[in-house]
Amino acid sequence: MTDLTSLRLSYTRAALRRADLHADPLEQFRAWFADAQSAGLTEPYALQLATASREGRPSVRTVLLRGAEAGALTFYTNFESHKGRDLNGNPQAEALFYWPELERQVRASGPVTRVPEAEADAYFRVRPRESQLAAHASDPQSAPIADRAALEAKFSALQERFPEGTSVPRPDFWGGYRLRVQEWEFWQGRANRMHDRFRYAAQGEGWRVERLMP
């Protein structure tokens, strides 16, 4: 393996000043997200979601952002998955967005609740048909399966059960979660590891904003 101690970049694209920040962290996130979209980044809506079990054992994986409104981030998954089991026993999570092309990252943490069923139904209906079938086929998500052929057989059986022209219902074990953000952190890479970092922490009806050491 290459000597990893010699691999590093110096970040010089931009700076982040206190005066640049929106009063509302969700608006600051939306502005940075718009920058990521305008820059043509691949899947800027992909985020790393960290959860922990009741016993405190952490785990992290990538999911897709499907909403950012009213101070919350929304994503969808199988309730019986590893992350679903974690959130059932310990409904707290942290999301990380990393946009290396812009030398930026955003962290967001707080309590997690399920979205209303009607909202989950509405989102499920606009998913591609193959994704709807896959939601059924991958249950129970995170559980062992014999081989790829067994998974594809489940998918084929579902294609026969729900032929083209018929609707695919949202399974009871699949739906959305809403992470209600109580703390945000915005990180802008700078030269010589002298990065700009700002934290928004919920305080009453507003936010306390602090610059953090890099």
PDB file of C-alpha atoms in Angstrom:
ATOM      1  CA  MET A   1       0.000   0.000   0.000  1.00  0.00           C
ATOM      2  CA  THR A   2       1.098   3.585  -0.659  1.00  0.00           C
ATOM      3  CA  ASP A   3       2.535   5.469   2.306  1.00  0.00           C
ATOM      4  CA  LEU A   4      -0.676   7.213   3.355  1.00  0.00           C
ATOM      5  CA  THR A   5       1.160   9.698   5.559  1.00  0.00           C
ATOM      6  CA  SER A   6       2.315  11.505   2.410  1.00  0.00           C
ATOM      7  CA  LEU A   7      -1.173  11.966   0.930  1.00  0.00           C
ATOM      8  CA  ARG A   8      -2.869  15.294   1.621  1.00  0.00           C
ATOM      9  CA  LEU A   9      -4.443  18.283  -0.068  1.00  0.00           C
ATOM     10  CA  SER A  10      -4.367  21.959   0.780  1.00  0.00           C
ATOM     11  CA  TYR A  11      -7.832  23.502   0.614  1.00  0.00           C
ATOM     12  CA  THR A  12      -7.859  26.886  -1.092  1.00  0.00           C
ATOM     13  CA  ARG A  13     -11.221  27.248  -2.836  1.00  0.00           C
ATOM     14  CA  ALA A  14     -13.082  29.457  -0.377  1.00  0.00           C
ATOM     15  CA  ALA A  15     -13.435  30.909   3.105  1.00  0.00           C
ATOM     16  CA  LEU A  16     -16.349  31.065   5.548  1.00  0.00           C
ATOM     17  CA  ARG A  17     -16.839  34.120   7.745  1.00  0.00           C
ATOM     18  CA  ARG A  18     -19.384  34.752  10.475  1.00  0.00           C
ATOM     19  CA  ALA A  19     -20.842  37.505   8.301  1.00  0.00           C
ATOM     20  CA  ASP A  20     -21.475  34.975   5.518  1.00  0.00           C
ATOM     21  CA  LEU A  21     -23.826  32.832   7.606  1.00  0.00           C
ATOM     22  CA  HIS A  22     -27.613  32.863   7.410  1.00  0.00           C
ATOM     23  CA  ALA A  23     -29.418  33.388  10.708  1.00  0.00           C
ATOM     24  CA  ASP A  24     -31.318  30.153  10.026  1.00  0.00           C
ATOM     25  CA  PRO A  25     -29.010  27.123   9.658  1.00  0.00           C
ATOM     26  CA  LEU A  26     -31.484  25.353   7.377  1.00  0.00           C
ATOM     27  CA  GLU A  27     -31.223  28.282   4.960  1.00  0.00           C
ATOM     28  CA  GLN A  28     -27.431  28.072   5.202  1.00  0.00           C
ATOM     29  CA  PHE A  29     -27.662  24.363   4.377  1.00  0.00           C
ATOM     30  CA  ARG A  30     -29.973  25.040   1.437  1.00  0.00           C
ATOM     31  CA  ALA A  31     -27.563  27.643   0.070  1.00  0.00           C
ATOM     32  CA  TRP A  32     -24.625  25.226   0.257  1.00  0.00           C
ATOM     33  CA  PHE A  33     -26.745  22.419  -1.182  1.00  0.00           C
ATOM     34  CA  ALA A  34     -27.659  24.667  -4.123  1.00  0.00           C
ATOM     35  CA  ASP A  35     -23.949  25.342  -4.656  1.00  0.00           C
ATOM     36  CA  ALA A  36     -23.297  21.586  -4.722  1.00  0.00           C
ATOM     37  CA  GLN A  37     -26.049  21.059  -7.285  1.00  0.00           C
ATOM     38  CA  SER A  38     -24.831  23.961  -9.446  1.00  0.00           C
ATOM     39  CA  ALA A  39     -21.319  22.521  -9.371  1.00  0.00           C
ATOM     40  CA  GLY A  40     -22.636  19.306 -10.915  1.00  0.00           C
ATOM     41  CA  LEU A  41     -21.609  17.072  -8.028  1.00  0.00           C
ATOM     42  CA  THR A  42     -22.680  13.434  -8.233  1.00  0.00           C
ATOM     43  CA  GLU A  43     -25.453  12.764  -5.709  1.00  0.00           C
ATOM     44  CA  PRO A  44     -24.949  15.818  -3.483  1.00  0.00           C
ATOM     45  CA  TYR A  45     -28.042  14.568  -1.640  1.00  0.00           C
ATOM     46  CA  ALA A  46     -26.181  11.464  -0.412  1.00  0.00           C
ATOM     47  CA  LEU A  47     -25.421  11.610   3.299  1.00  0.00           C
ATOM     48  CA  GLN A  48     -23.677   9.422   5.835  1.00  0.00           C
ATOM     49  CA  LEU A  49     -26.111   8.553   8.605  1.00  0.00           C
ATOM     50  CA  ALA A  50     -24.692   7.571  11.992  1.00  0.00           C
ATOM     51  CA  THR A  51     -26.837   5.750  14.545  1.00  0.00           C
ATOM     52  CA  ALA A  52     -26.167   3.784  17.717  1.00  0.00           C
ATOM     53  CA  SER A  53     -27.836   0.851  19.428  1.00  0.00           C
ATOM     54  CA  ARG A  54     -29.329   1.041  22.923  1.00  0.00           C
ATOM     55  CA  GLU A  55     -25.974  -0.201  24.178  1.00  0.00           C
ATOM     56  CA  GLY A  56     -24.144   2.575  22.350  1.00  0.00           C
ATOM     57  CA  ARG A  57     -22.614   0.528  19.528  1.00  0.00           C
ATOM     58  CA  PRO A  58     -22.295   2.919  16.566  1.00  0.00           C
ATOM     59  CA  SER A  59     -22.864   2.235  12.890  1.00  0.00           C
ATOM     60  CA  VAL A  60     -22.845   4.401   9.785  1.00  0.00           C
ATOM     61  CA  ARG A  61     -24.071   4.049   6.211  1.00  0.00           C
ATOM     62  CA  THR A  62     -25.060   6.179   3.217  1.00  0.00           C
ATOM     63  CA  VAL A  63     -28.696   7.137   2.597  1.00  0.00           C
ATOM     64  CA  LEU A  64     -30.348   9.719   0.346  1.00  0.00           C
ATOM     65  CA  LEU A  65     -31.828  12.994   1.520  1.00  0.00           C
ATOM     66  CA  ARG A  66     -35.466  13.263   0.487  1.00  0.00           C
ATOM     67  CA  GLY A  67     -36.499  16.489   2.215  1.00  0.00           C
ATOM     68  CA  ALA A  68     -35.102  19.490   4.086  1.00  0.00           C
ATOM     69  CA  GLU A  69     -37.799  21.618   5.644  1.00  0.00           C
ATOM     70  CA  ALA A  70     -39.049  22.917   9.006  1.00  0.00           C
ATOM     71  CA  GLY A  71     -35.638  22.399  10.572  1.00  0.00           C
ATOM     72  CA  ALA A  72     -35.498  18.702   9.699  1.00  0.00           C
ATOM     73  CA  LEU A  73     -33.895  16.272   7.223  1.00  0.00           C
ATOM     74  CA  THR A  74     -35.958  13.400   5.809  1.00  0.00           C
ATOM     75  CA  PHE A  75     -34.836  10.003   4.523  1.00  0.00           C
ATOM     76  CA  TYR A  76     -36.530   6.653   3.841  1.00  0.00           C
ATOM     77  CA  THR A  77     -35.604   3.077   4.650  1.00  0.00           C
ATOM     78  CA  ASN A  78     -36.747  -0.315   5.893  1.00  0.00           C
ATOM     79  CA  PHE A  79     -37.855  -0.129   9.534  1.00  0.00           C
ATOM     80  CA  GLU A  80     -36.403  -3.613  10.125  1.00  0.00           C
ATOM     81  CA  SER A  81     -32.942  -2.703   8.814  1.00  0.00           C
ATOM     82  CA  HIS A  82     -29.918  -2.224  11.058  1.00  0.00           C
ATOM     83  CA  LYS A  83     -30.522   1.527  11.130  1.00  0.00           C
ATOM     84  CA  GLY A  84     -34.229   0.991  11.767  1.00  0.00           C
ATOM     85  CA  ARG A  85     -33.508  -1.219  14.763  1.00  0.00           C
ATOM     86  CA  ASP A  86     -31.014   1.316  16.086  1.00  0.00           C
ATOM     87  CA  LEU A  87     -33.507   4.159  15.759  1.00  0.00           C
ATOM     88  CA  ASN A  88     -36.254   2.129  17.401  1.00  0.00           C
ATOM     89  CA  GLY A  89     -34.139   1.681  20.524  1.00  0.00           C
ATOM     90  CA  ASN A  90     -32.159   4.931  20.415  1.00  0.00           C
ATOM     91  CA  PRO A  91     -33.939   7.576  18.304  1.00  0.00           C
ATOM     92  CA  GLN A  92     -30.967   9.893  17.829  1.00  0.00           C
ATOM     93  CA  ALA A  93     -28.805  10.276  14.729  1.00  0.00           C
ATOM     94  CA  GLU A  94     -26.233  12.422  12.980  1.00  0.00           C
ATOM     95  CA  ALA A  95     -25.994  13.154   9.260  1.00  0.00           C
ATOM     96  CA  LEU A  96     -22.820  14.106   7.419  1.00  0.00           C
ATOM     97  CA  PHE A  97     -22.702  15.651   3.950  1.00  0.00           C
ATOM     98  CA  TYR A  98     -19.233  15.730   2.395  1.00  0.00           C
ATOM     99  CA  TRP A  99     -18.696  17.657  -0.831  1.00  0.00           C
ATOM    100  CA  PRO A 100     -14.950  17.331  -1.554  1.00  0.00           C
ATOM    101  CA  GLU A 101     -15.118  19.254  -4.824  1.00  0.00           C
ATOM    102  CA  LEU A 102     -16.244  22.302  -2.823  1.00  0.00           C
ATOM    103  CA  GLU A 103     -13.997  21.469   0.165  1.00  0.00           C
ATOM    104  CA  ARG A 104     -17.060  21.562   2.416  1.00  0.00           C
ATOM    105  CA  GLN A 105     -18.900  19.354   4.846  1.00  0.00           C
ATOM    106  CA  VAL A 106     -22.040  19.743   6.942  1.00  0.00           C
ATOM    107  CA  ARG A 107     -22.947  17.845  10.106  1.00  0.00           C
ATOM    108  CA  ALA A 108     -26.478  17.757  11.528  1.00  0.00           C
ATOM    109  CA  SER A 109     -27.636  15.900  14.657  1.00  0.00           C
ATOM    110  CA  GLY A 110     -30.755  15.499  16.728  1.00  0.00           C
ATOM    111  CA  PRO A 111     -33.723  13.258  17.565  1.00  0.00           C
ATOM    112  CA  VAL A 112     -35.418  11.150  14.912  1.00  0.00           C
ATOM    113  CA  THR A 113     -39.115  10.363  14.423  1.00  0.00           C
ATOM    114  CA  ARG A 114     -41.050   8.560  11.702  1.00  0.00           C
ATOM    115  CA  VAL A 115     -42.840  10.589   9.051  1.00  0.00           C
ATOM    116  CA  PRO A 116     -46.663  10.256   8.882  1.00  0.00           C
ATOM    117  CA  GLU A 117     -47.875   7.242   6.889  1.00  0.00           C
ATOM    118  CA  ALA A 118     -49.720   9.416   4.364  1.00  0.00           C
ATOM    119  CA  GLU A 119     -46.479  11.228   3.580  1.00  0.00           C
ATOM    120  CA  ALA A 120     -44.601   7.948   3.225  1.00  0.00           C
ATOM    121  CA  ASP A 121     -47.334   6.656   0.896  1.00  0.00           C
ATOM    122  CA  ALA A 122     -47.072   9.767  -1.268  1.00  0.00           C
ATOM    123  CA  TYR A 123     -43.303   9.437  -1.590  1.00  0.00           C
ATOM    124  CA  PHE A 124     -43.468   5.703  -2.294  1.00  0.00           C
ATOM    125  CA  ARG A 125     -45.858   6.342  -5.193  1.00  0.00           C
ATOM    126  CA  VAL A 126     -43.354   8.569  -7.010  1.00  0.00           C
ATOM    127  CA  ARG A 127     -40.455   6.117  -6.721  1.00  0.00           C
ATOM    128  CA  PRO A 128     -39.501   4.153  -9.864  1.00  0.00           C
ATOM    129  CA  ARG A 129     -41.479   0.913 -10.114  1.00  0.00           C
ATOM    130  CA  GLU A 130     -38.305  -1.181  -9.795  1.00  0.00           C
ATOM    131  CA  SER A 131     -37.428   0.639  -6.567  1.00  0.00           C
ATOM    132  CA  GLN A 132     -40.909  -0.057  -5.218  1.00  0.00           C
ATOM    133  CA  LEU A 133     -40.469  -3.755  -5.936  1.00  0.00           C
ATOM    134  CA  ALA A 134     -36.974  -3.725  -4.446  1.00  0.00           C
ATOM    135  CA  ALA A 135     -38.359  -2.330  -1.184  1.00  0.00           C
ATOM    136  CA  HIS A 136     -40.435  -5.509  -0.899  1.00  0.00           C
ATOM    137  CA  ALA A 137     -37.687  -7.823  -2.183  1.00  0.00           C
ATOM    138  CA  SER A 138     -35.014  -6.635   0.263  1.00  0.00           C
ATOM    139  CA  ASP A 139     -37.023  -7.439   3.379  1.00  0.00           C
ATOM    140  CA  PRO A 140     -35.798  -8.126   5.966  1.00  0.00           C
ATOM    141  CA  GLN A 141     -33.077  -5.645   5.092  1.00  0.00           C
ATOM    142  CA  SER A 142     -29.646  -6.314   6.633  1.00  0.00           C
ATOM    143  CA  ALA A 143     -30.530 -10.014   7.208  1.00  0.00           C
ATOM    144  CA  PRO A 144     -28.340 -12.778   5.682  1.00  0.00           C
ATOM    145  CA  ILE A 145     -29.450 -14.288   2.350  1.00  0.00           C
ATOM    146  CA  ALA A 146     -28.115 -17.431   0.655  1.00  0.00           C
ATOM    147  CA  ASP A 147     -26.890 -15.823  -2.567  1.00  0.00           C
ATOM    148  CA  ARG A 148     -27.629 -13.287  -5.302  1.00  0.00           C
ATOM    149  CA  ALA A 149     -29.864 -15.769  -7.105  1.00  0.00           C
ATOM    150  CA  ALA A 150     -32.186 -15.967  -4.090  1.00  0.00           C
ATOM    151  CA  LEU A 151     -32.534 -12.176  -4.058  1.00  0.00           C
ATOM    152  CA  GLU A 152     -33.250 -12.028  -7.784  1.00  0.00           C
ATOM    153  CA  ALA A 153     -35.816 -14.812  -7.419  1.00  0.00           C
ATOM    154  CA  LYS A 154     -37.683 -12.720  -4.840  1.00  0.00           C
ATOM    155  CA  PHE A 155     -37.635  -9.764  -7.216  1.00  0.00           C
ATOM    156  CA  SER A 156     -38.926 -11.869 -10.127  1.00  0.00           C
ATOM    157  CA  ALA A 157     -41.748 -13.250  -7.992  1.00  0.00           C
ATOM    158  CA  LEU A 158     -42.775  -9.709  -7.104  1.00  0.00           C
ATOM    159  CA  GLN A 159     -42.769  -8.710 -10.777  1.00  0.00           C
ATOM    160  CA  GLU A 160     -45.274 -11.510 -11.389  1.00  0.00           C
ATOM    161  CA  ARG A 161     -47.323 -10.567  -8.337  1.00  0.00           C
ATOM    162  CA  PHE A 162     -47.486  -6.922  -9.383  1.00  0.00           C
ATOM    163  CA  PRO A 163     -47.447  -6.909 -13.206  1.00  0.00           C
ATOM    164  CA  GLU A 164     -47.087  -3.734 -15.264  1.00  0.00           C
ATOM    165  CA  GLY A 165     -50.192  -1.592 -14.973  1.00  0.00           C
ATOM    166  CA  THR A 166     -50.894  -2.495 -11.353  1.00  0.00           C
ATOM    167  CA  SER A 167     -49.885  -0.370  -8.375  1.00  0.00           C
ATOM    168  CA  VAL A 168     -47.276  -1.564  -5.889  1.00  0.00           C
ATOM    169  CA  PRO A 169     -48.370  -0.826  -2.302  1.00  0.00           C
ATOM    170  CA  ARG A 170     -45.935   0.568   0.231  1.00  0.00           C
ATOM    171  CA  PRO A 171     -44.971  -2.260   2.595  1.00  0.00           C
ATOM    172  CA  ASP A 172     -45.759  -1.711   6.268  1.00  0.00           C
ATOM    173  CA  PHE A 173     -42.104  -2.219   7.160  1.00  0.00           C
ATOM    174  CA  TRP A 174     -40.885   0.625   4.923  1.00  0.00           C
ATOM    175  CA  GLY A 175     -41.211   4.364   5.458  1.00  0.00           C
ATOM    176  CA  GLY A 176     -39.559   7.631   6.344  1.00  0.00           C
ATOM    177  CA  TYR A 177     -37.654   9.191   9.201  1.00  0.00           C
ATOM    178  CA  ARG A 178     -37.255  12.841  10.068  1.00  0.00           C
ATOM    179  CA  LEU A 179     -34.088  14.030  11.796  1.00  0.00           C
ATOM    180  CA  ARG A 180     -35.033  17.210  13.672  1.00  0.00           C
ATOM    181  CA  VAL A 181     -31.742  19.031  13.786  1.00  0.00           C
ATOM    182  CA  GLN A 182     -30.701  20.521  17.123  1.00  0.00           C
ATOM    183  CA  GLU A 183     -27.090  21.109  16.153  1.00  0.00           C
ATOM    184  CA  TRP A 184     -25.526  21.995  12.788  1.00  0.00           C
ATOM    185  CA  GLU A 185     -21.881  22.382  11.882  1.00  0.00           C
ATOM    186  CA  PHE A 186     -20.591  23.963   8.675  1.00  0.00           C
ATOM    187  CA  TRP A 187     -16.969  23.266   7.699  1.00  0.00           C
ATOM    188  CA  GLN A 188     -15.042  25.021   4.952  1.00  0.00           C
ATOM    189  CA  GLY A 189     -11.580  23.675   4.218  1.00  0.00           C
ATOM    190  CA  ARG A 190      -8.754  26.218   4.319  1.00  0.00           C
ATOM    191  CA  ALA A 191      -5.052  26.166   3.573  1.00  0.00           C
ATOM    192  CA  ASN A 192      -2.609  24.780   6.147  1.00  0.00           C
ATOM    193  CA  ARG A 193      -5.422  22.997   8.014  1.00  0.00           C
ATOM    194  CA  MET A 194      -6.654  26.357   9.341  1.00  0.00           C
ATOM    195  CA  HIS A 195     -10.244  25.427   8.488  1.00  0.00           C
ATOM    196  CA  ASP A 196     -13.347  27.527   9.090  1.00  0.00           C
ATOM    197  CA  ARG A 197     -15.919  25.793  11.317  1.00  0.00           C
ATOM    198  CA  PHE A 198     -19.173  27.192  12.677  1.00  0.00           C
ATOM    199  CA  ARG A 199     -21.678  25.460  14.944  1.00  0.00           C
ATOM    200  CA  TYR A 200     -25.353  26.340  15.357  1.00  0.00           C
ATOM    201  CA  ALA A 201     -26.809  24.981  18.618  1.00  0.00           C
ATOM    202  CA  ALA A 202     -30.534  25.227  19.351  1.00  0.00           C
ATOM    203  CA  GLN A 203     -31.187  27.758  22.104  1.00  0.00           C
ATOM    204  CA  GLY A 204     -34.781  28.553  23.031  1.00  0.00           C
ATOM    205  CA  GLU A 205     -36.541  29.695  19.854  1.00  0.00           C
ATOM    206  CA  GLY A 206     -33.283  30.547  18.124  1.00  0.00           C
ATOM    207  CA  TRP A 207     -29.701  29.452  17.585  1.00  0.00           C
ATOM    208  CA  ARG A 208     -26.381  30.080  19.290  1.00  0.00           C
ATOM    209  CA  VAL A 209     -23.672  30.420  16.649  1.00  0.00           C
ATOM    210  CA  GLU A 210     -20.025  29.780  17.530  1.00  0.00           C
ATOM    211  CA  ARG A 211     -16.813  29.560  15.574  1.00  0.00           C
ATOM    212  CA  LEU A 212     -14.953  26.339  16.432  1.00  0.00           C
ATOM    213  CA  MET A 213     -11.246  25.614  16.456  1.00  0.00           C
ATOM    214  CA  PRO A 214     -10.267  23.690  13.295  1.00  0.00           C
TER     215      PRO A 214
END
